[in-house]
Amino acid sequence: MVKKTLIAATAISLSAMALTACGSDSDSSAGADGDSGNGSITMGFAQVGAESGWRSANTKSIEDSAKEAGIDLKFSDAQQKQENQIKAIRSYIQQKVDVIAFSPVVETGWDTVLQEAKRANIPVILTDRAVDSEDTSLYKTFLGSDFVEEGQKAGQWLVDNAADSDVDGDGDIDVVQLEGTTGAAPAIDRGEGFADAISADPKISVIASQTGDFTRDGGKQVMESFLQSEKGIDVVFAHNDDMGLGAIEAIKAAGLTPGKDIKIITVDAVKDGMTALAAGEINYIVECNPLLGPQLMDLAEKVVAGEDVPERVVTEETTFDQEQAAEALPTREY
Ligand code: GZL
Ligand code: ZN
């Protein structure tokens, strides 16, 4: 008997260690079995990681809103690895949480674990990024931005400002693109929307495109290689501010002036990006609102109560040029 108990105890502690080893997770609720004990809702949230300023603002919004709503939050950071997110979702299923929410790091590979959640009768809410599952019964709703529209807004600005964007005066507007994480919905869709918008002007073309994985360092390294390999770069389109800020470092290191010698367009509008925009180092930013927490908690309460929720909730967001950034910065929440 003793031997069996010992083995069982070891197995439990090993699986617990495995969970924490695969990503970092925090647990603000009391009950081990997913029940907070005080009748409030327990939510398991599997976050992508902490790769960018946007992600940090998104995490803060989720944590603050859970507290505000009295929802017990179990939170995990997958360090941008899909297998860690899947492990976290499985652990939330085992803990019998009331609702699972997550931002899928990439679009594919979720059907199996979402079917496990469905079999366990735990509703799932997608936030920020989408999945490519055909079976939309696997999640209750998707709360997040329209990334194709964000790419189109970025491309439209370039079409509207083409005359001032042919910096080297060769008659063409040559763009290098810093893509987000390969396979991620915002990377796929922003690229699509941008290509669609710039197709209106044959003088504009993307001469090189590579992923910088949504990180500052990734953007810097890819921009350094573009500055070596490409001649006559007029514009950088970065799928997020952090990669754009990395590109600024590379452009400066090459003795060029960002925002002037090379125009820069980014997406997110987080504080560091808006500061660079107001300083003239970035030319245009399309906002992607990370403050999804309040809407997520509201949707979670409705879903747990069995109420109907819209299949898709699109977040409100705008765009900023250099003057608008200078005006908005003092009161910007993120
Ligand atoms: C977009 C979000 C993206 C941000 C990046 O909703 O998924 O991931 O644009 C972040 O900054 O890394
Ligand atoms: Zn040119």
Short mmCIF file of C-alpha atoms and ligand atoms in Angstrom, two decimals:
data_model
loop_
_atom_site.label_atom_id
_atom_site.label_comp_id
_atom_site.label_asym_id
_atom_site.label_seq_id
_atom_site.Cartn_x
_atom_site.Cartn_y
_atom_site.Cartn_z
CA MET A 1 0.00 0.00 0.00
CA VAL A 2 2.73 2.40 1.05
CA LYS A 3 4.62 1.75 -2.22
CA LYS A 4 1.49 2.57 -4.33
CA THR A 5 0.83 5.80 -2.44
CA LEU A 6 4.46 6.79 -2.81
CA ILE A 7 4.32 6.20 -6.58
CA ALA A 8 1.05 8.13 -6.91
CA ALA A 9 2.42 11.02 -4.89
CA THR A 10 5.55 11.16 -7.04
CA ALA A 11 3.48 11.12 -10.24
CA ILE A 12 1.34 14.04 -9.07
CA SER A 13 4.34 16.14 -8.04
CA LEU A 14 6.15 15.31 -11.33
CA SER A 15 3.19 16.37 -13.47
CA ALA A 16 2.85 19.56 -11.43
CA MET A 17 6.55 20.29 -11.97
CA ALA A 18 6.21 19.53 -15.70
CA LEU A 19 3.43 22.10 -15.95
CA THR A 20 5.42 24.87 -14.28
CA ALA A 21 8.59 23.84 -16.20
CA CYS A 22 6.86 24.25 -19.56
CA GLY A 23 5.89 27.87 -19.04
CA SER A 24 5.24 30.08 -16.09
CA ASP A 25 1.81 29.95 -14.54
CA SER A 26 0.11 31.79 -11.73
CA ASP A 27 -2.98 30.84 -9.83
CA SER A 28 -4.95 33.45 -7.97
CA SER A 29 -7.74 31.06 -7.00
CA ALA A 30 -7.96 29.01 -3.80
CA GLY A 31 -9.44 25.65 -4.77
CA ALA A 32 -7.17 23.00 -6.29
CA ASP A 33 -10.12 21.49 -8.14
CA GLY A 34 -10.83 24.66 -10.10
CA ASP A 35 -13.57 25.69 -7.70
CA SER A 36 -12.70 28.94 -5.94
CA GLY A 37 -15.05 27.92 -3.16
CA ASN A 38 -16.73 31.30 -2.96
CA GLY A 39 -19.13 30.67 -5.87
CA SER A 40 -17.29 32.96 -8.27
CA ILE A 41 -16.13 31.86 -11.69
CA THR A 42 -12.73 30.26 -12.20
CA MET A 43 -11.07 31.06 -15.56
CA GLY A 44 -8.03 29.33 -17.00
CA PHE A 45 -6.16 31.69 -19.37
CA ALA A 46 -3.35 30.33 -21.62
CA GLN A 47 -1.38 33.39 -22.81
CA VAL A 48 0.98 33.36 -25.82
CA GLY A 49 4.00 34.70 -23.97
CA ALA A 50 5.55 38.09 -23.13
CA GLU A 51 7.10 38.79 -26.53
CA SER A 52 6.06 42.42 -26.98
CA GLY A 53 4.79 45.57 -25.34
CA TRP A 54 1.37 44.72 -26.76
CA ARG A 55 1.39 41.33 -25.03
CA SER A 56 2.34 42.85 -21.67
CA ALA A 57 -0.50 45.39 -21.94
CA ASN A 58 -2.88 42.58 -22.94
CA THR A 59 -1.85 40.45 -19.93
CA LYS A 60 -2.25 43.40 -17.55
CA SER A 61 -5.73 44.11 -18.92
CA ILE A 62 -6.76 40.47 -18.39
CA GLU A 63 -5.35 40.27 -14.85
CA ASP A 64 -6.78 43.64 -13.77
CA SER A 65 -10.21 42.89 -15.28
CA ALA A 66 -10.40 39.44 -13.63
CA LYS A 67 -9.72 41.07 -10.25
CA GLU A 68 -12.29 43.79 -10.99
CA ALA A 69 -14.92 41.19 -11.95
CA GLY A 70 -14.16 38.91 -8.97
CA ILE A 71 -13.17 36.12 -11.37
CA ASP A 72 -10.52 33.70 -10.09
CA LEU A 73 -7.81 33.63 -12.76
CA LYS A 74 -5.40 30.78 -13.42
CA PHE A 75 -2.83 32.23 -15.84
CA SER A 76 -0.01 30.64 -17.86
CA ASP A 77 2.69 32.12 -20.16
CA ALA A 78 3.58 29.67 -22.97
CA GLN A 79 6.75 31.51 -24.01
CA GLN A 80 5.37 31.53 -27.59
CA LYS A 81 5.31 27.69 -27.77
CA GLN A 82 2.09 25.98 -28.90
CA GLU A 83 2.87 22.81 -26.94
CA ASN A 84 2.98 24.85 -23.73
CA GLN A 85 -0.40 26.40 -24.45
CA ILE A 86 -1.88 22.96 -25.13
CA LYS A 87 -0.41 21.64 -21.85
CA ALA A 88 -1.90 24.61 -19.98
CA ILE A 89 -5.35 24.06 -21.52
CA ARG A 90 -5.17 20.36 -20.56
CA SER A 91 -4.29 21.30 -16.98
CA TYR A 92 -7.27 23.68 -16.83
CA ILE A 93 -9.51 20.83 -18.05
CA GLN A 94 -8.13 18.57 -15.29
CA GLN A 95 -8.73 21.32 -12.72
CA LYS A 96 -12.33 21.59 -13.98
CA VAL A 97 -12.25 25.39 -14.38
CA ASP A 98 -15.55 27.04 -15.35
CA VAL A 99 -14.23 28.62 -18.56
CA ILE A 100 -11.01 28.54 -20.63
CA ALA A 101 -9.74 31.51 -22.64
CA PHE A 102 -6.58 31.74 -24.73
CA SER A 103 -4.81 33.58 -27.54
CA PRO A 104 -3.65 30.85 -29.99
CA VAL A 105 -0.01 31.50 -30.85
CA VAL A 106 -0.59 30.04 -34.35
CA GLU A 107 -3.82 29.28 -36.27
CA THR A 108 -3.44 25.50 -36.70
CA GLY A 109 -3.29 22.41 -34.45
CA TRP A 110 -6.00 23.14 -31.86
CA ASP A 111 -8.86 20.77 -32.75
CA THR A 112 -7.79 17.88 -30.50
CA VAL A 113 -7.40 19.85 -27.28
CA LEU A 114 -10.52 21.93 -28.01
CA GLN A 115 -12.50 18.69 -28.47
CA GLU A 116 -11.18 17.55 -25.07
CA ALA A 117 -12.48 20.80 -23.51
CA LYS A 118 -15.83 20.31 -25.27
CA ARG A 119 -16.10 16.73 -23.96
CA ALA A 120 -15.37 18.08 -20.47
CA ASN A 121 -18.18 20.62 -20.96
CA ILE A 122 -15.83 23.56 -20.41
CA PRO A 123 -16.63 26.52 -22.69
CA VAL A 124 -13.69 28.13 -24.53
CA ILE A 125 -13.31 31.79 -25.53
CA LEU A 126 -10.72 32.81 -28.15
CA THR A 127 -9.11 36.21 -27.57
CA ASP A 128 -6.75 38.25 -29.74
CA ARG A 129 -5.80 35.59 -32.32
CA ALA A 130 -7.98 33.13 -34.26
CA VAL A 131 -7.74 29.38 -34.98
CA ASP A 132 -8.38 27.70 -38.35
CA SER A 133 -10.70 25.00 -36.92
CA GLU A 134 -13.62 24.34 -39.28
CA ASP A 135 -15.75 23.29 -36.29
CA THR A 136 -16.84 26.59 -34.71
CA SER A 137 -18.68 24.67 -31.97
CA LEU A 138 -15.24 24.21 -30.38
CA TYR A 139 -15.32 27.76 -29.00
CA LYS A 140 -18.11 30.12 -27.91
CA THR A 141 -16.77 33.37 -29.40
CA PHE A 142 -13.67 35.14 -30.79
CA LEU A 143 -12.84 38.54 -29.28
CA GLY A 144 -10.14 40.44 -31.15
CA SER A 145 -9.10 42.76 -33.94
CA ASP A 146 -9.63 42.43 -37.69
CA PHE A 147 -5.99 41.95 -38.72
CA VAL A 148 -6.72 42.06 -42.47
CA GLU A 149 -8.23 45.52 -41.97
CA GLU A 150 -5.15 46.56 -39.97
CA GLY A 151 -2.89 45.51 -42.88
CA GLN A 152 -5.15 47.33 -45.34
CA LYS A 153 -5.00 50.54 -43.27
CA ALA A 154 -1.19 50.36 -43.30
CA GLY A 155 -1.10 49.77 -47.06
CA GLN A 156 -3.66 52.49 -47.75
CA TRP A 157 -1.51 55.05 -45.92
CA LEU A 158 1.41 54.12 -48.18
CA VAL A 159 -0.76 54.43 -51.31
CA ASP A 160 -2.00 57.84 -50.09
CA ASN A 161 1.58 58.95 -49.31
CA ALA A 162 3.38 57.25 -52.22
CA ALA A 163 4.77 60.50 -53.62
CA ASP A 164 6.65 61.26 -50.38
CA SER A 165 7.70 57.62 -49.87
CA ASP A 166 9.98 57.13 -52.88
CA VAL A 167 12.90 58.27 -50.73
CA ASP A 168 15.63 57.26 -53.21
CA GLY A 169 13.76 58.91 -56.11
CA ASP A 170 14.05 55.90 -58.43
CA GLY A 171 10.36 56.00 -59.30
CA ASP A 172 9.58 52.88 -57.25
CA ILE A 173 8.48 52.55 -53.62
CA ASP A 174 10.44 49.53 -52.45
CA VAL A 175 9.15 48.00 -49.19
CA VAL A 176 10.78 45.46 -46.87
CA GLN A 177 8.33 43.65 -44.57
CA LEU A 178 9.03 42.42 -41.03
CA GLU A 179 6.47 39.63 -40.55
CA GLY A 180 5.04 38.53 -37.21
CA THR A 181 5.29 34.96 -35.89
CA THR A 182 5.07 32.45 -38.77
CA GLY A 183 1.58 30.91 -38.84
CA ALA A 184 0.06 33.46 -36.46
CA ALA A 185 -3.27 35.00 -37.53
CA PRO A 186 -2.02 38.63 -37.18
CA ALA A 187 1.03 37.86 -39.33
CA ILE A 188 -0.93 36.07 -42.06
CA ASP A 189 -3.77 38.58 -42.16
CA ARG A 190 -1.75 41.82 -41.82
CA GLY A 191 0.45 40.64 -44.70
CA GLU A 192 -2.64 39.86 -46.79
CA GLY A 193 -4.36 43.17 -46.04
CA PHE A 194 -1.19 45.17 -46.79
CA ALA A 195 -0.59 43.37 -50.11
CA ASP A 196 -4.22 43.92 -51.08
CA ALA A 197 -4.08 47.68 -50.41
CA ILE A 198 -0.74 48.37 -52.13
CA SER A 199 -1.84 46.46 -55.25
CA ALA A 200 -3.65 49.73 -56.14
CA ASP A 201 -0.27 51.29 -57.05
CA PRO A 202 2.11 49.27 -59.26
CA LYS A 203 5.02 51.49 -58.19
CA ILE A 204 4.78 50.00 -54.67
CA SER A 205 6.24 46.51 -54.16
CA VAL A 206 7.48 44.32 -51.31
CA ILE A 207 11.09 43.48 -52.31
CA ALA A 208 11.87 41.34 -49.21
CA SER A 209 9.82 39.82 -46.38
CA GLN A 210 10.89 37.76 -43.35
CA THR A 211 9.62 36.94 -39.85
CA GLY A 212 11.01 38.79 -36.85
CA ASP A 213 8.67 36.80 -34.54
CA PHE A 214 7.03 39.97 -33.15
CA THR A 215 10.12 40.73 -31.02
CA ARG A 216 12.37 43.81 -30.96
CA ASP A 217 15.50 41.69 -31.35
CA GLY A 218 13.95 39.76 -34.24
CA GLY A 219 13.09 42.99 -36.04
CA LYS A 220 16.60 44.35 -35.52
CA GLN A 221 18.33 41.23 -36.84
CA VAL A 222 16.12 40.93 -39.94
CA MET A 223 16.48 44.64 -40.70
CA GLU A 224 20.28 44.36 -40.40
CA SER A 225 20.21 41.58 -43.02
CA PHE A 226 17.87 43.55 -45.29
CA LEU A 227 20.19 46.59 -45.13
CA GLN A 228 23.02 44.29 -46.29
CA SER A 229 21.11 42.46 -49.03
CA GLU A 230 18.64 45.00 -50.43
CA LYS A 231 19.44 48.16 -52.37
CA GLY A 232 17.16 51.21 -52.38
CA ILE A 233 14.87 50.37 -49.45
CA ASP A 234 12.28 53.17 -49.19
CA VAL A 235 9.86 51.78 -46.59
CA VAL A 236 9.68 49.25 -43.75
CA PHE A 237 6.28 47.68 -42.95
CA ALA A 238 6.59 45.95 -39.54
CA HIS A 239 3.70 43.79 -38.29
CA ASN A 240 4.15 45.23 -34.81
CA ASP A 241 5.78 48.21 -33.04
CA ASP A 242 8.41 46.06 -31.33
CA MET A 243 9.90 44.83 -34.62
CA GLY A 244 9.68 48.40 -35.95
CA LEU A 245 11.65 49.64 -32.92
CA GLY A 246 14.25 46.95 -33.57
CA ALA A 247 14.46 48.08 -37.20
CA ILE A 248 15.04 51.67 -36.01
CA GLU A 249 18.11 50.48 -34.08
CA ALA A 250 19.48 48.75 -37.20
CA ILE A 251 18.74 51.77 -39.43
CA LYS A 252 20.52 54.12 -37.02
CA ALA A 253 23.49 51.73 -36.76
CA ALA A 254 23.75 51.90 -40.56
CA GLY A 255 24.09 55.70 -40.31
CA LEU A 256 20.59 56.39 -41.68
CA THR A 257 17.75 58.44 -40.17
CA PRO A 258 14.60 56.37 -39.48
CA GLY A 259 11.38 58.10 -40.56
CA LYS A 260 13.30 60.13 -43.14
CA ASP A 261 15.87 58.03 -45.06
CA ILE A 262 13.57 55.03 -44.64
CA LYS A 263 9.85 55.44 -43.87
CA ILE A 264 8.43 53.10 -41.20
CA ILE A 265 4.86 51.84 -40.80
CA THR A 266 3.93 49.60 -37.85
CA VAL A 267 0.90 48.10 -36.06
CA ASP A 268 -0.03 48.15 -32.34
CA ALA A 269 0.39 51.78 -31.08
CA VAL A 270 1.89 50.81 -27.71
CA LYS A 271 3.63 53.55 -25.73
CA ASP A 272 7.17 52.95 -27.07
CA GLY A 273 5.87 52.90 -30.65
CA MET A 274 3.83 56.06 -30.14
CA THR A 275 6.86 57.79 -28.58
CA ALA A 276 8.97 56.97 -31.67
CA LEU A 277 6.09 58.11 -33.92
CA ALA A 278 5.79 61.45 -32.09
CA ALA A 279 9.58 61.84 -32.39
CA GLY A 280 9.39 61.33 -36.19
CA GLU A 281 11.25 57.97 -36.25
CA ILE A 282 8.09 56.13 -37.34
CA ASN A 283 5.71 57.61 -39.93
CA TYR A 284 2.37 55.86 -39.26
CA ILE A 285 0.95 53.37 -36.76
CA VAL A 286 -2.23 51.31 -37.07
CA GLU A 287 -3.64 50.67 -33.60
CA CYS A 288 -4.32 47.13 -32.37
CA ASN A 289 -6.12 47.40 -29.05
CA PRO A 290 -4.71 45.03 -26.35
CA LEU A 291 -7.19 46.07 -23.66
CA LEU A 292 -9.46 43.05 -24.15
CA GLY A 293 -9.83 42.26 -20.43
CA PRO A 294 -13.17 43.94 -19.62
CA GLN A 295 -14.95 42.47 -22.67
CA LEU A 296 -13.41 39.04 -22.00
CA MET A 297 -14.67 38.93 -18.40
CA ASP A 298 -18.13 40.09 -19.51
CA LEU A 299 -18.25 37.35 -22.18
CA ALA A 300 -17.02 34.75 -19.66
CA GLU A 301 -19.81 35.57 -17.19
CA LYS A 302 -22.41 35.30 -19.97
CA VAL A 303 -20.97 32.03 -21.32
CA VAL A 304 -20.81 30.41 -17.86
CA ALA A 305 -24.41 31.54 -17.22
CA GLY A 306 -25.39 29.79 -20.45
CA GLU A 307 -26.39 33.04 -22.16
CA ASP A 308 -25.95 33.54 -25.91
CA VAL A 309 -22.94 35.58 -27.01
CA PRO A 310 -22.05 36.91 -30.48
CA GLU A 311 -19.81 34.53 -32.51
CA ARG A 312 -17.38 37.38 -33.17
CA VAL A 313 -16.62 40.51 -31.13
CA VAL A 314 -14.37 42.96 -33.00
CA THR A 315 -12.34 45.46 -30.95
CA GLU A 316 -12.48 49.21 -31.58
CA GLU A 317 -9.22 50.75 -32.79
CA THR A 318 -7.87 53.64 -34.88
CA THR A 319 -4.69 54.92 -36.60
CA PHE A 320 -2.08 57.55 -35.72
CA ASP A 321 0.16 59.89 -37.72
CA GLN A 322 2.98 61.86 -36.07
CA GLU A 323 0.83 64.81 -34.96
CA GLN A 324 -1.95 62.58 -33.59
CA ALA A 325 0.62 60.55 -31.62
CA ALA A 326 2.02 63.68 -29.96
CA GLU A 327 -1.53 64.63 -28.92
CA ALA A 328 -2.54 61.15 -27.70
CA LEU A 329 0.64 60.21 -25.80
CA PRO A 330 0.06 62.11 -22.51
CA THR A 331 -3.21 60.26 -21.83
CA ARG A 332 -2.39 56.91 -23.45
CA GLU A 333 -3.36 53.94 -21.24
CA TYR A 334 -0.77 51.56 -22.75
C1 GZL B 1 -2.22 41.16 -32.19
C2 GZL B 1 -1.27 40.38 -31.32
C3 GZL B 1 0.12 40.59 -31.77
C4 GZL B 1 0.60 42.03 -31.59
C5 GZL B 1 2.04 41.80 -31.29
O1 GZL B 1 -3.51 41.05 -31.71
O2 GZL B 1 -1.57 39.00 -31.40
O3 GZL B 1 0.98 39.77 -30.97
O4 GZL B 1 0.41 42.83 -32.73
C6 GZL B 1 1.94 40.64 -30.32
O5 GZL B 1 2.71 42.89 -30.71
O6 GZL B 1 3.15 40.02 -30.14
ZN ZN B 2 12.44 54.15 -54.51
#
